[in-house]
XYZ file of C-alpha atoms in Angstrom:
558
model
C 93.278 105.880 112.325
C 94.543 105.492 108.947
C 97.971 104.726 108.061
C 99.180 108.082 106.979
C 101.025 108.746 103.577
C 103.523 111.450 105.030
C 104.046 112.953 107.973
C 104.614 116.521 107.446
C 107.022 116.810 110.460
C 109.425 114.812 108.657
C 112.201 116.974 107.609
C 113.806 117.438 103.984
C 117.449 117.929 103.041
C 117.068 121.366 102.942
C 120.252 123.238 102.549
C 120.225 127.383 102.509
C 122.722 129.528 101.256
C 123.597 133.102 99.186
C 124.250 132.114 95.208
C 128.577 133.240 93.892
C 126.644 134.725 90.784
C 124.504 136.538 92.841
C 126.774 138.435 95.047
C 127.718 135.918 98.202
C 128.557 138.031 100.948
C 129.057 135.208 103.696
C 131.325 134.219 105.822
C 134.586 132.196 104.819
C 135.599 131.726 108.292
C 135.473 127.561 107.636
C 139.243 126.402 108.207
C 138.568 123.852 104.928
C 136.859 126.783 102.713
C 139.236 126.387 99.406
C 139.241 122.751 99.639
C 136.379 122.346 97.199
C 137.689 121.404 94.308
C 139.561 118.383 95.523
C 137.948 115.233 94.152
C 134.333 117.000 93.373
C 133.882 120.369 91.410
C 131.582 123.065 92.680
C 128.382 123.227 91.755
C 127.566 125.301 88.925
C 125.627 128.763 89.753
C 122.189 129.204 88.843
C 121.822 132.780 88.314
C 121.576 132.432 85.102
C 118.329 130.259 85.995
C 116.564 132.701 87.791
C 114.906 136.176 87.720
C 114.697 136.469 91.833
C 117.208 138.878 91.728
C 119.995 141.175 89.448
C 123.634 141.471 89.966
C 124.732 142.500 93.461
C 121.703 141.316 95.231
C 121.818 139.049 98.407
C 119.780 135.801 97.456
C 118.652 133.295 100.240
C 119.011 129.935 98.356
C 117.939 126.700 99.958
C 118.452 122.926 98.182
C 115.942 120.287 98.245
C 117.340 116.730 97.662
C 114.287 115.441 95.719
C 112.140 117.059 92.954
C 109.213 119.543 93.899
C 106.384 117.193 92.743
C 103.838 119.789 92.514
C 102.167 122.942 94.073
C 98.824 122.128 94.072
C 97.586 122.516 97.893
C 95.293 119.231 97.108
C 97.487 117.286 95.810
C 101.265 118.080 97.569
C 101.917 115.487 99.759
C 106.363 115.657 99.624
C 108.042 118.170 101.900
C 110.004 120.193 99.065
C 106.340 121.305 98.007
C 105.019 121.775 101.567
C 108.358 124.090 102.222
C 107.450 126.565 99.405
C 103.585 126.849 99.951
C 104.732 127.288 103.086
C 106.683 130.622 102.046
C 104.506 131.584 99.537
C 101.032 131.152 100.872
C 99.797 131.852 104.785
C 97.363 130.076 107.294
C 94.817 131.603 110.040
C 98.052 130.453 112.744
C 101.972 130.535 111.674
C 104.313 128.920 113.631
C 107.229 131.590 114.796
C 110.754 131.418 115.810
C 110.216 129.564 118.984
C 107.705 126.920 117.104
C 104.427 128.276 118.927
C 101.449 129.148 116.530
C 100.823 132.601 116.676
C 98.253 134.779 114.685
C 98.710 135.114 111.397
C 96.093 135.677 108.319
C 93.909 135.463 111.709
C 94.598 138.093 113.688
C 92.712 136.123 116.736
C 90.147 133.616 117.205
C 87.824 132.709 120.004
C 86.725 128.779 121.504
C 83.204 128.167 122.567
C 82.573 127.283 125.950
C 82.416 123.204 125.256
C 85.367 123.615 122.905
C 83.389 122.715 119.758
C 83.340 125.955 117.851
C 86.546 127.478 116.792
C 85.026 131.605 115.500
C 88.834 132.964 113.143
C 88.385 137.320 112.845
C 90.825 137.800 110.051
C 92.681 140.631 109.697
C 91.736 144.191 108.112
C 92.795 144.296 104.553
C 94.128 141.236 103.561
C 94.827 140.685 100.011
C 96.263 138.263 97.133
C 99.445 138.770 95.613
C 96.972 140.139 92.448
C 95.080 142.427 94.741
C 92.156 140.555 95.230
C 90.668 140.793 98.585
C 91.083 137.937 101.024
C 87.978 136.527 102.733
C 86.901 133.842 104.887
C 85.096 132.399 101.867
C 88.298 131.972 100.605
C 89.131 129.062 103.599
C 85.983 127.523 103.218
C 86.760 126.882 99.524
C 90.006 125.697 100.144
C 89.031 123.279 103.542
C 85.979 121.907 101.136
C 88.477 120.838 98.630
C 90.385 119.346 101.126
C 88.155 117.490 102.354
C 86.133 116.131 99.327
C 87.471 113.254 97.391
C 89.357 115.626 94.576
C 92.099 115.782 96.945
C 95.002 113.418 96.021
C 97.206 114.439 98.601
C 96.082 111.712 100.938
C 96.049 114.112 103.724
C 91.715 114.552 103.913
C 92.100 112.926 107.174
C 93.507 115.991 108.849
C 90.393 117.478 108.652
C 87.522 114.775 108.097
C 89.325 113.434 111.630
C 87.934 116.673 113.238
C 85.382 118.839 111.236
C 81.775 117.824 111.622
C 80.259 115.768 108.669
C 83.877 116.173 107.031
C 83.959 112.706 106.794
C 81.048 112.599 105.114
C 81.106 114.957 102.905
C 84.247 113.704 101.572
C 81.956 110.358 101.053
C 79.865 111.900 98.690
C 77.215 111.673 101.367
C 76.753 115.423 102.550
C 76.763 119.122 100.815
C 79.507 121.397 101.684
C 76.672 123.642 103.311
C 76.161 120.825 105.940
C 80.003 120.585 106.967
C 81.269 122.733 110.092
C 83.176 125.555 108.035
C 81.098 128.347 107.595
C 82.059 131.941 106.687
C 80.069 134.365 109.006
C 80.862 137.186 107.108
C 84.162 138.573 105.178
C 86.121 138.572 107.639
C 84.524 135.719 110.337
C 85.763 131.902 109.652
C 83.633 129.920 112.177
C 84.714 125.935 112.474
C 82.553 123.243 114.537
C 84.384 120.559 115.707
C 83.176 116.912 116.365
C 84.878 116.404 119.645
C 87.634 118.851 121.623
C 90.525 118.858 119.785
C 93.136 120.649 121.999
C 95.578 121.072 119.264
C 93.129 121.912 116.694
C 94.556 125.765 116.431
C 98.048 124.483 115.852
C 97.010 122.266 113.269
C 96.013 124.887 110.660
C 99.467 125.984 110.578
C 99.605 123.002 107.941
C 99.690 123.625 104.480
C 96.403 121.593 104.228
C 95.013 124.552 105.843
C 95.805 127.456 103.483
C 93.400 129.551 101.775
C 92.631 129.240 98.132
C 90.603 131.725 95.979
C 87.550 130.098 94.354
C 87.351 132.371 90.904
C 90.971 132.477 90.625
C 91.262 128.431 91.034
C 88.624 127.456 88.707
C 89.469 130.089 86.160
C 92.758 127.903 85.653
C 91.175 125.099 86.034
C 93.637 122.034 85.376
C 96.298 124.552 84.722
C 96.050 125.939 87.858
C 99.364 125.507 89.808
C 101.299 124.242 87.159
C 103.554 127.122 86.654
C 104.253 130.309 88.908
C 101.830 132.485 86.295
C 98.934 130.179 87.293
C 98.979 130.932 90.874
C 98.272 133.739 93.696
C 99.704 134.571 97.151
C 98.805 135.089 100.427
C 102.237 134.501 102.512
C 105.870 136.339 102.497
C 106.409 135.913 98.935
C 105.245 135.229 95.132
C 106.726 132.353 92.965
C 108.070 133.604 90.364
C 109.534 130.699 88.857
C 108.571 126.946 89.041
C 110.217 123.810 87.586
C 109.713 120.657 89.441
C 113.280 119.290 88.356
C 115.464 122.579 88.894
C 113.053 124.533 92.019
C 111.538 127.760 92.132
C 112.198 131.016 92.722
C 110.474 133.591 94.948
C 110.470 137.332 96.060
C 108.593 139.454 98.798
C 104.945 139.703 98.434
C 104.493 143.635 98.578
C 100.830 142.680 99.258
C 101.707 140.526 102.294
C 100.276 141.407 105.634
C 103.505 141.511 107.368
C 105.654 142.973 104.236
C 107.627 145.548 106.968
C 109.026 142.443 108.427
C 110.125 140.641 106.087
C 113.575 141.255 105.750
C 114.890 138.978 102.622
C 113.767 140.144 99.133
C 114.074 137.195 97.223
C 114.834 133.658 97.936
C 115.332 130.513 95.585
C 114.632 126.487 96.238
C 117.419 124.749 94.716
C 116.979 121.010 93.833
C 119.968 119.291 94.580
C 120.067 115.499 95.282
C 123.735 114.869 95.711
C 124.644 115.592 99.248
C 128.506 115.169 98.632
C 128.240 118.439 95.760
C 126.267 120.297 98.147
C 128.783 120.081 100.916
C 131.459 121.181 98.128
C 129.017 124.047 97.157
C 128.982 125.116 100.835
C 133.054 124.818 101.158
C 133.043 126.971 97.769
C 130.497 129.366 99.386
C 128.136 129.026 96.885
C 125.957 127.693 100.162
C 125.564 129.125 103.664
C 124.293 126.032 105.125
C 124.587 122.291 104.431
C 123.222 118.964 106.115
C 125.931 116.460 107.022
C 126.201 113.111 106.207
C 126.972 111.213 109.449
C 130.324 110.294 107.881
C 131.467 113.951 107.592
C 130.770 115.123 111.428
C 133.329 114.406 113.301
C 135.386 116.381 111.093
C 133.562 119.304 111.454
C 131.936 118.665 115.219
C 134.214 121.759 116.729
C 133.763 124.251 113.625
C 132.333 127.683 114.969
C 129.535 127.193 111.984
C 128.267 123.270 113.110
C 124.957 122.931 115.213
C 123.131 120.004 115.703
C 119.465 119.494 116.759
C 116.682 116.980 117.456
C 113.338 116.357 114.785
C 109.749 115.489 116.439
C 110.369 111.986 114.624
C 111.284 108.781 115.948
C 112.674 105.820 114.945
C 111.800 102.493 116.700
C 111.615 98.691 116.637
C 108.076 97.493 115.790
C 107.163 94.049 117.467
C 104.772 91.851 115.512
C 102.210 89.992 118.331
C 100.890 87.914 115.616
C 104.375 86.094 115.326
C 104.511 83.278 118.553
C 108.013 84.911 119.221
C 107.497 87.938 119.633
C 104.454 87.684 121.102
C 106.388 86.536 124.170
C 106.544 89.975 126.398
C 110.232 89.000 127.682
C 111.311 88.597 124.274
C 110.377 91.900 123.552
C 111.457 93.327 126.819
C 114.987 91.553 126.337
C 115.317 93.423 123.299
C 114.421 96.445 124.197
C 116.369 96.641 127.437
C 119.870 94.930 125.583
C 120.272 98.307 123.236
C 122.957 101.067 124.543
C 120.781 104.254 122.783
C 122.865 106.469 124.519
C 126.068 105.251 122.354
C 124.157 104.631 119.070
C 122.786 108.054 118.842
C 126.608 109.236 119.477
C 129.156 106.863 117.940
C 126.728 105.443 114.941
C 124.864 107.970 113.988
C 126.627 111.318 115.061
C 124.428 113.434 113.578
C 122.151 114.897 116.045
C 119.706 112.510 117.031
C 118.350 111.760 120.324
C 118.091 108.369 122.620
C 114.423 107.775 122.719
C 113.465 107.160 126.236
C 109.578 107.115 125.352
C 107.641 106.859 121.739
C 106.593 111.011 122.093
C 109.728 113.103 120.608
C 111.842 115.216 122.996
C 110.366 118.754 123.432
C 106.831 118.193 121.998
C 103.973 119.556 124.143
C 103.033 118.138 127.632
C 101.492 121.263 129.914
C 102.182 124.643 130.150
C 105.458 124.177 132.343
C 106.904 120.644 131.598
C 107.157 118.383 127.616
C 105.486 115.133 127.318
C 109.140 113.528 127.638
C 110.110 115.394 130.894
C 106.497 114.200 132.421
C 106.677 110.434 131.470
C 110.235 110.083 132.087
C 112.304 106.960 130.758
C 110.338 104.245 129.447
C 113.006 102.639 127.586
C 116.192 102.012 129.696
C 119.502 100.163 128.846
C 119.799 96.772 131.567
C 121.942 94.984 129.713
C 121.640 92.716 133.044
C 118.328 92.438 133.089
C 117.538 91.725 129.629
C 119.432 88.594 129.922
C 117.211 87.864 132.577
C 114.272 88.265 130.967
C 115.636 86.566 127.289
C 116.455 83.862 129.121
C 113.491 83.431 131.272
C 111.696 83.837 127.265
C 113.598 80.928 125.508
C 112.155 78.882 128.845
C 108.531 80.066 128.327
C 109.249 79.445 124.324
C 111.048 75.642 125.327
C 113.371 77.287 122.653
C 116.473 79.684 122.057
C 114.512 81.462 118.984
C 116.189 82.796 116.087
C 115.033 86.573 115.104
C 114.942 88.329 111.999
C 114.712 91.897 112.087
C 113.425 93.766 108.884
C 114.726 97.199 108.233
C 114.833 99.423 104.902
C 117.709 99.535 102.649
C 118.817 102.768 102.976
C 122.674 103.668 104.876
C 121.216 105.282 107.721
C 118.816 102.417 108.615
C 121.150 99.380 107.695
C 123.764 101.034 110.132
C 121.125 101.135 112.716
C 120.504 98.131 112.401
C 124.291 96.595 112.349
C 124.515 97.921 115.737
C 121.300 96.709 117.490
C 122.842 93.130 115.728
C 125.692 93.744 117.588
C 123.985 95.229 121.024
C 121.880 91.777 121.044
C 125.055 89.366 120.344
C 127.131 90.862 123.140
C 124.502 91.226 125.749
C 122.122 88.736 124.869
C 124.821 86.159 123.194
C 122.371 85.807 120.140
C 123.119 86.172 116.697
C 119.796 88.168 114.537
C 119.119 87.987 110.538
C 119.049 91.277 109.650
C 116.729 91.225 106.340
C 116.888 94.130 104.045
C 114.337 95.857 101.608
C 113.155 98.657 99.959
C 110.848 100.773 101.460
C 107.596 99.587 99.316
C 108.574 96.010 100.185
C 109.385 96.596 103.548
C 105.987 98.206 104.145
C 104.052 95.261 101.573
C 105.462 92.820 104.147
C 104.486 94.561 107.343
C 100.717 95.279 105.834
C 100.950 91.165 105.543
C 101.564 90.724 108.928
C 104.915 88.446 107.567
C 107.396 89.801 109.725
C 108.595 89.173 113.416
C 109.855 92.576 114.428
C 110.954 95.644 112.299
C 112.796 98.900 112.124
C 110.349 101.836 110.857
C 109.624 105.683 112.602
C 106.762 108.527 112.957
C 107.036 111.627 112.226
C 104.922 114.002 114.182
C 101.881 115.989 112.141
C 101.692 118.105 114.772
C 102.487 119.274 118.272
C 100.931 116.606 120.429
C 101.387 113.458 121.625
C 98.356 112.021 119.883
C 100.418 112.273 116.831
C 102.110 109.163 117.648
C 99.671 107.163 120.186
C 96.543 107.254 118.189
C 98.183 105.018 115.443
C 97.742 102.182 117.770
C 94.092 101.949 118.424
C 93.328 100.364 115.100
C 94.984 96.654 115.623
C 96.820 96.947 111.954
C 99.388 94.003 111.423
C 101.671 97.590 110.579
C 101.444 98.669 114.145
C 102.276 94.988 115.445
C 98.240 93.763 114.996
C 98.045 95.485 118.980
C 94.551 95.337 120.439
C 94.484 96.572 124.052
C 91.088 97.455 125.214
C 92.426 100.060 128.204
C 94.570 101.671 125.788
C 91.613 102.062 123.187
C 89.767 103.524 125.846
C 92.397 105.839 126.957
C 93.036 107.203 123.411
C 89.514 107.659 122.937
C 88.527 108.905 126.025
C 91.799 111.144 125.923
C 89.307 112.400 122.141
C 86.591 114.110 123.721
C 88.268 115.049 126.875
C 87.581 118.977 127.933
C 89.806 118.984 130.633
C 93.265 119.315 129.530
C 95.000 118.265 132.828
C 92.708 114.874 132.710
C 93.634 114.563 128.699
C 97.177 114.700 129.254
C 96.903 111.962 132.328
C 95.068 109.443 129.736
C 98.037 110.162 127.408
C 100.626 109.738 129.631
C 98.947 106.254 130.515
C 98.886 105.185 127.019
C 102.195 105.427 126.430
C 103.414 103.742 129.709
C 101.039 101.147 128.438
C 102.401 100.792 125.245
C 106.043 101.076 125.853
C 106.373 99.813 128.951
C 104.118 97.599 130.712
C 102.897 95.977 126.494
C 106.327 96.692 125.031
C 104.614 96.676 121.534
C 107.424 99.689 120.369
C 111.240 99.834 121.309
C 111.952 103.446 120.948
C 115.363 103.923 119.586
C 115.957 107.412 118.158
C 114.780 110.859 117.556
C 116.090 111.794 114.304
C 118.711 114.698 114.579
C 120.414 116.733 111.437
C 123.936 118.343 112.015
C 125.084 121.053 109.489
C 127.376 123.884 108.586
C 126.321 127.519 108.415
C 127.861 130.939 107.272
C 127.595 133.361 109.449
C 125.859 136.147 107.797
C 122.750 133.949 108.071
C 120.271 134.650 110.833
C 116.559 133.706 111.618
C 116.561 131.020 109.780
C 114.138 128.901 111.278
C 113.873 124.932 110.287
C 110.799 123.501 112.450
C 110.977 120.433 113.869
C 107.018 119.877 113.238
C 104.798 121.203 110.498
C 106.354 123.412 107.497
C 109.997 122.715 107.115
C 111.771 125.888 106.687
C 110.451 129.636 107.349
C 112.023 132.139 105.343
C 109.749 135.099 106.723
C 112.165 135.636 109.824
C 115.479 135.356 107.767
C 117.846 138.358 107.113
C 121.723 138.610 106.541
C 124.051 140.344 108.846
């Protein structure tokens, strides 16, 4: 597998809230509401920026801390632009308050007998936002497009992976009438599958997956996306604004499938990339919800509005085999064991992260009654006795005490991180690390060179299985620590073309005992959390851990 671009289940700073200038109704029950303008004004209202609403009306505003780079389906690859396609446009699945796909622009769908052919019956009556009738031509346009070598999006692999002669045909070696995605008739989508992909159904909750009209698009032609007046809907609402560098605007599609239950009428994407004037905004209740800095929690940990939660991303230490340190397993198991997750997820980062016990995120599907995580169990425990066992029984196998160097990006979070794991090593281990910082694109440069000895970097999942994460090492990439394991290769692959889901999830389970505990190529150290602040009067606001960021469909105020 390809090193991916993005991983869509990487969250956004996405803050929500109801706009002063457009009639705030929230809550001011926060015992620091009025303290706003100490040090930091308020942010300025943008009603004045948008048309989603008039005078009085309830607004759901969320802020994105990065510009919306574009809405073109090929070509959005960032999560601001994933989050409103997301809310704007619809898939054959949707993923619903509880995170489970359910029917959506497919009203149900049917799996062959070998699990090859995937046969979507959309529903009665669909239309776009101009009327147009919505057909299952319409996905085979937009999967084609996907898949051929126009998309810039670097996400062709989520279906050339999968679809038969997708691959292929994104090689310029194949028609589009020779790739599995055929539409029977108007209202029959029929998909043919290389191998059984278990997950496949959940995966076309992606954006990737939307439909896209074929007259509208190439009546627009390079203009097509570039402004809200250039573009049709299929999801819970219409754009009716679009600047990359100030957001969008939106309000209920009328022509949606669902329009009875969709309770917001308009909704706006804010871009806002300073967290501190955000949190003011939310103390001024220009916001009803606002991601916290790790600095700012324990101030606000016992509020009525703070929650916390856990992201289907993880952040671990990557070992590099090709460096004769590291290479040493009880180096690697020294290090792993000497780090007190428990108490960095807690007193460092505070901000709703999770101790990794295993590479596979907390909560992400195992079988129908048990996660992955509650299967597989701890695979990365805290002996600060026996890692200085096994470091010292390294430096013997080495004839040396080795100096390491750990390599981490230079943002706060990260550099934090790794302060601490300097610190875990030095008391337990009585060594003293390098910790050597650098941006992200020479962090990565030196990691594709294979000229590092171990490094701080994380996965975010695609989608809701645990070959999200274990694939990535079947390829023997200096990235993923230049690991070449025949068993696991054959697990992974085998675990590919598996029918039988109980055996699949077995081979899976295998791999990542394999990699994390009897190879120790990964040191799990986190699941990424978020902690925020939230009025009251906002409910149903889901923010996925996987997939789409942030569903607006199920929101409505109290």
């Amino acid at each position: 597998m390809k090193k991916r671009v993005l991983a869509l289940g990487t969250a956004a700073c996405l803050v929500l809230g109801s706009l002063t200038g457009c009639g705030f109704t929230g809550s001011t029950g926060s015992p620091t509401t009025g303290e706003a303008s100490q040090g930091t004004a308020p942010s300025e209202s943008v009603s004045d920026k948008t048309d989603a609403a008039g005078s009085g009306d309830q607004v759901l505003s969320v802020y994105a801390n990065a510009e919306i780079k574009t809405l073109v389906q090929w070509a959005a690859s960032d999560n601001q632009s994933s989050m409103v396609n997301n809310n704007a446009f619809e898939g054959l699945l949707r993923l619903d308050e509880n995170h489970e796909a359910q029917p959506a622009l497919a009203e149900s769908f049917d799996v062959s007998d070998d699990k090859l052919t995937y046969t979507f019956h959309l529903r009665e009556g669909l239309q776009w936002s101009n009327g147009t009738p919505l057909t299952a031509k319409d996905f085979v346009f937009s999967w084609l497009k996907q898949m051929s070598a126009e998309a810039t999006n670097g996400y062709s692999f989520i279906m050339t992976d999968y679809i038969v002669n997708g691959a292929e045909y994104n090689e310029g070696k194949v028609s589009g009438e020779e790739v599995g995605v055929k539409a029977v008739d108007d209202k029959t989508f029929q998909v043919t599958l290389k191998a059984p992909t278990p997950y496949f159904s959940r995966l076309t909750v992606l954006c990737q997956f939307f439909p896209l009209n074929e007259e509208y698009v190439t009546s627009k032609g390079d203009q097509y996306g570039l402004s809200a007046e250039n573009m049709i809907y299929c999801g819970p609402y219409v754009i009716t604004s679009y600047d990359p560098a100030v957001g969008a605007t939106l309000k209920k599609n009328e022509k949606y499938w669902d329009a009875a239950n969709v309770k917001i009428e308009n909704a706006q994407v804010r871009v806002m990339k300073d967290g501190s004037a955000a949190l003011n905004a939310y103390l001024a209740n220009e916001l009803s919800q606002v991601n916290l800095d790790s600095s700012n929690v324990a101030a606000y940990q016992s509020d009525p509005e703070f929650s916390s939660k856990s992201e289907f991303r993880t952040e671990y230490l990557q070992f590099s085999l090709s460096n004769p340190v590291m290479a040493n397993k009880n180096i690697r198991r020294a290090v792993s064991m000497a780090i007190d997750r428990e108490t960095l997820t807690k007193a460092i980062l505070a901000d709703g992260s999770a101790p990794s016990v295993g590479l596979v995120a907390e909560g992400m599907f195992g079988s129908e009654s048990k996660t992955f995580r509650e299967i597989n169990g701890n695979l990365s425990p805290f002996n600060p006795e026996e890692a200085k066992k096994y470091w010292e029984e390294g430096c013997k196998e080495l004839g040396q005490t080795p100096t390491l160097t750990l390599l981490v990006r230079d943002d706060s979070v990260t550099k934090a991180v790794a302060t601490y794991i300097q610190s875990e090593l030095n008391k337990n281990l009585g060594i003293d690390i390098v910790i050597d910082t650098k941006t992200v694109q020479a962090r990565n440069e030196l990691m594709d060179n294979d000229n590092y000895m171990f490094a701080s970097t994380a996965w975010g999942a695609d989608y809701d299985d645990a070959m999200t994460y274990l694939d990535l090492w079947t390829n023997g990439t200096p990235y993923r620590g230049s690991y070449k394991n025949e068993t696991y290769n054959k697990l992974i692959n085998d675990a590919r073309v598996e029918t039988d889901d109980t055996k699949r999830l077995d081979m899976l389970l295998q791999a990542e005992k394999l990699l994390v505990d009897e190879d120790v190529i990964v040191a799990p150290l986190y699941h990424r959390g978020s902690a925020t602040l939230t009025k009251s009067n906002v409910k149903g606001l889901i923010n996925h851990p996987f997939g789409p960021d942030v569903e607006f469909k199920y929101a409505y105020f109290e």
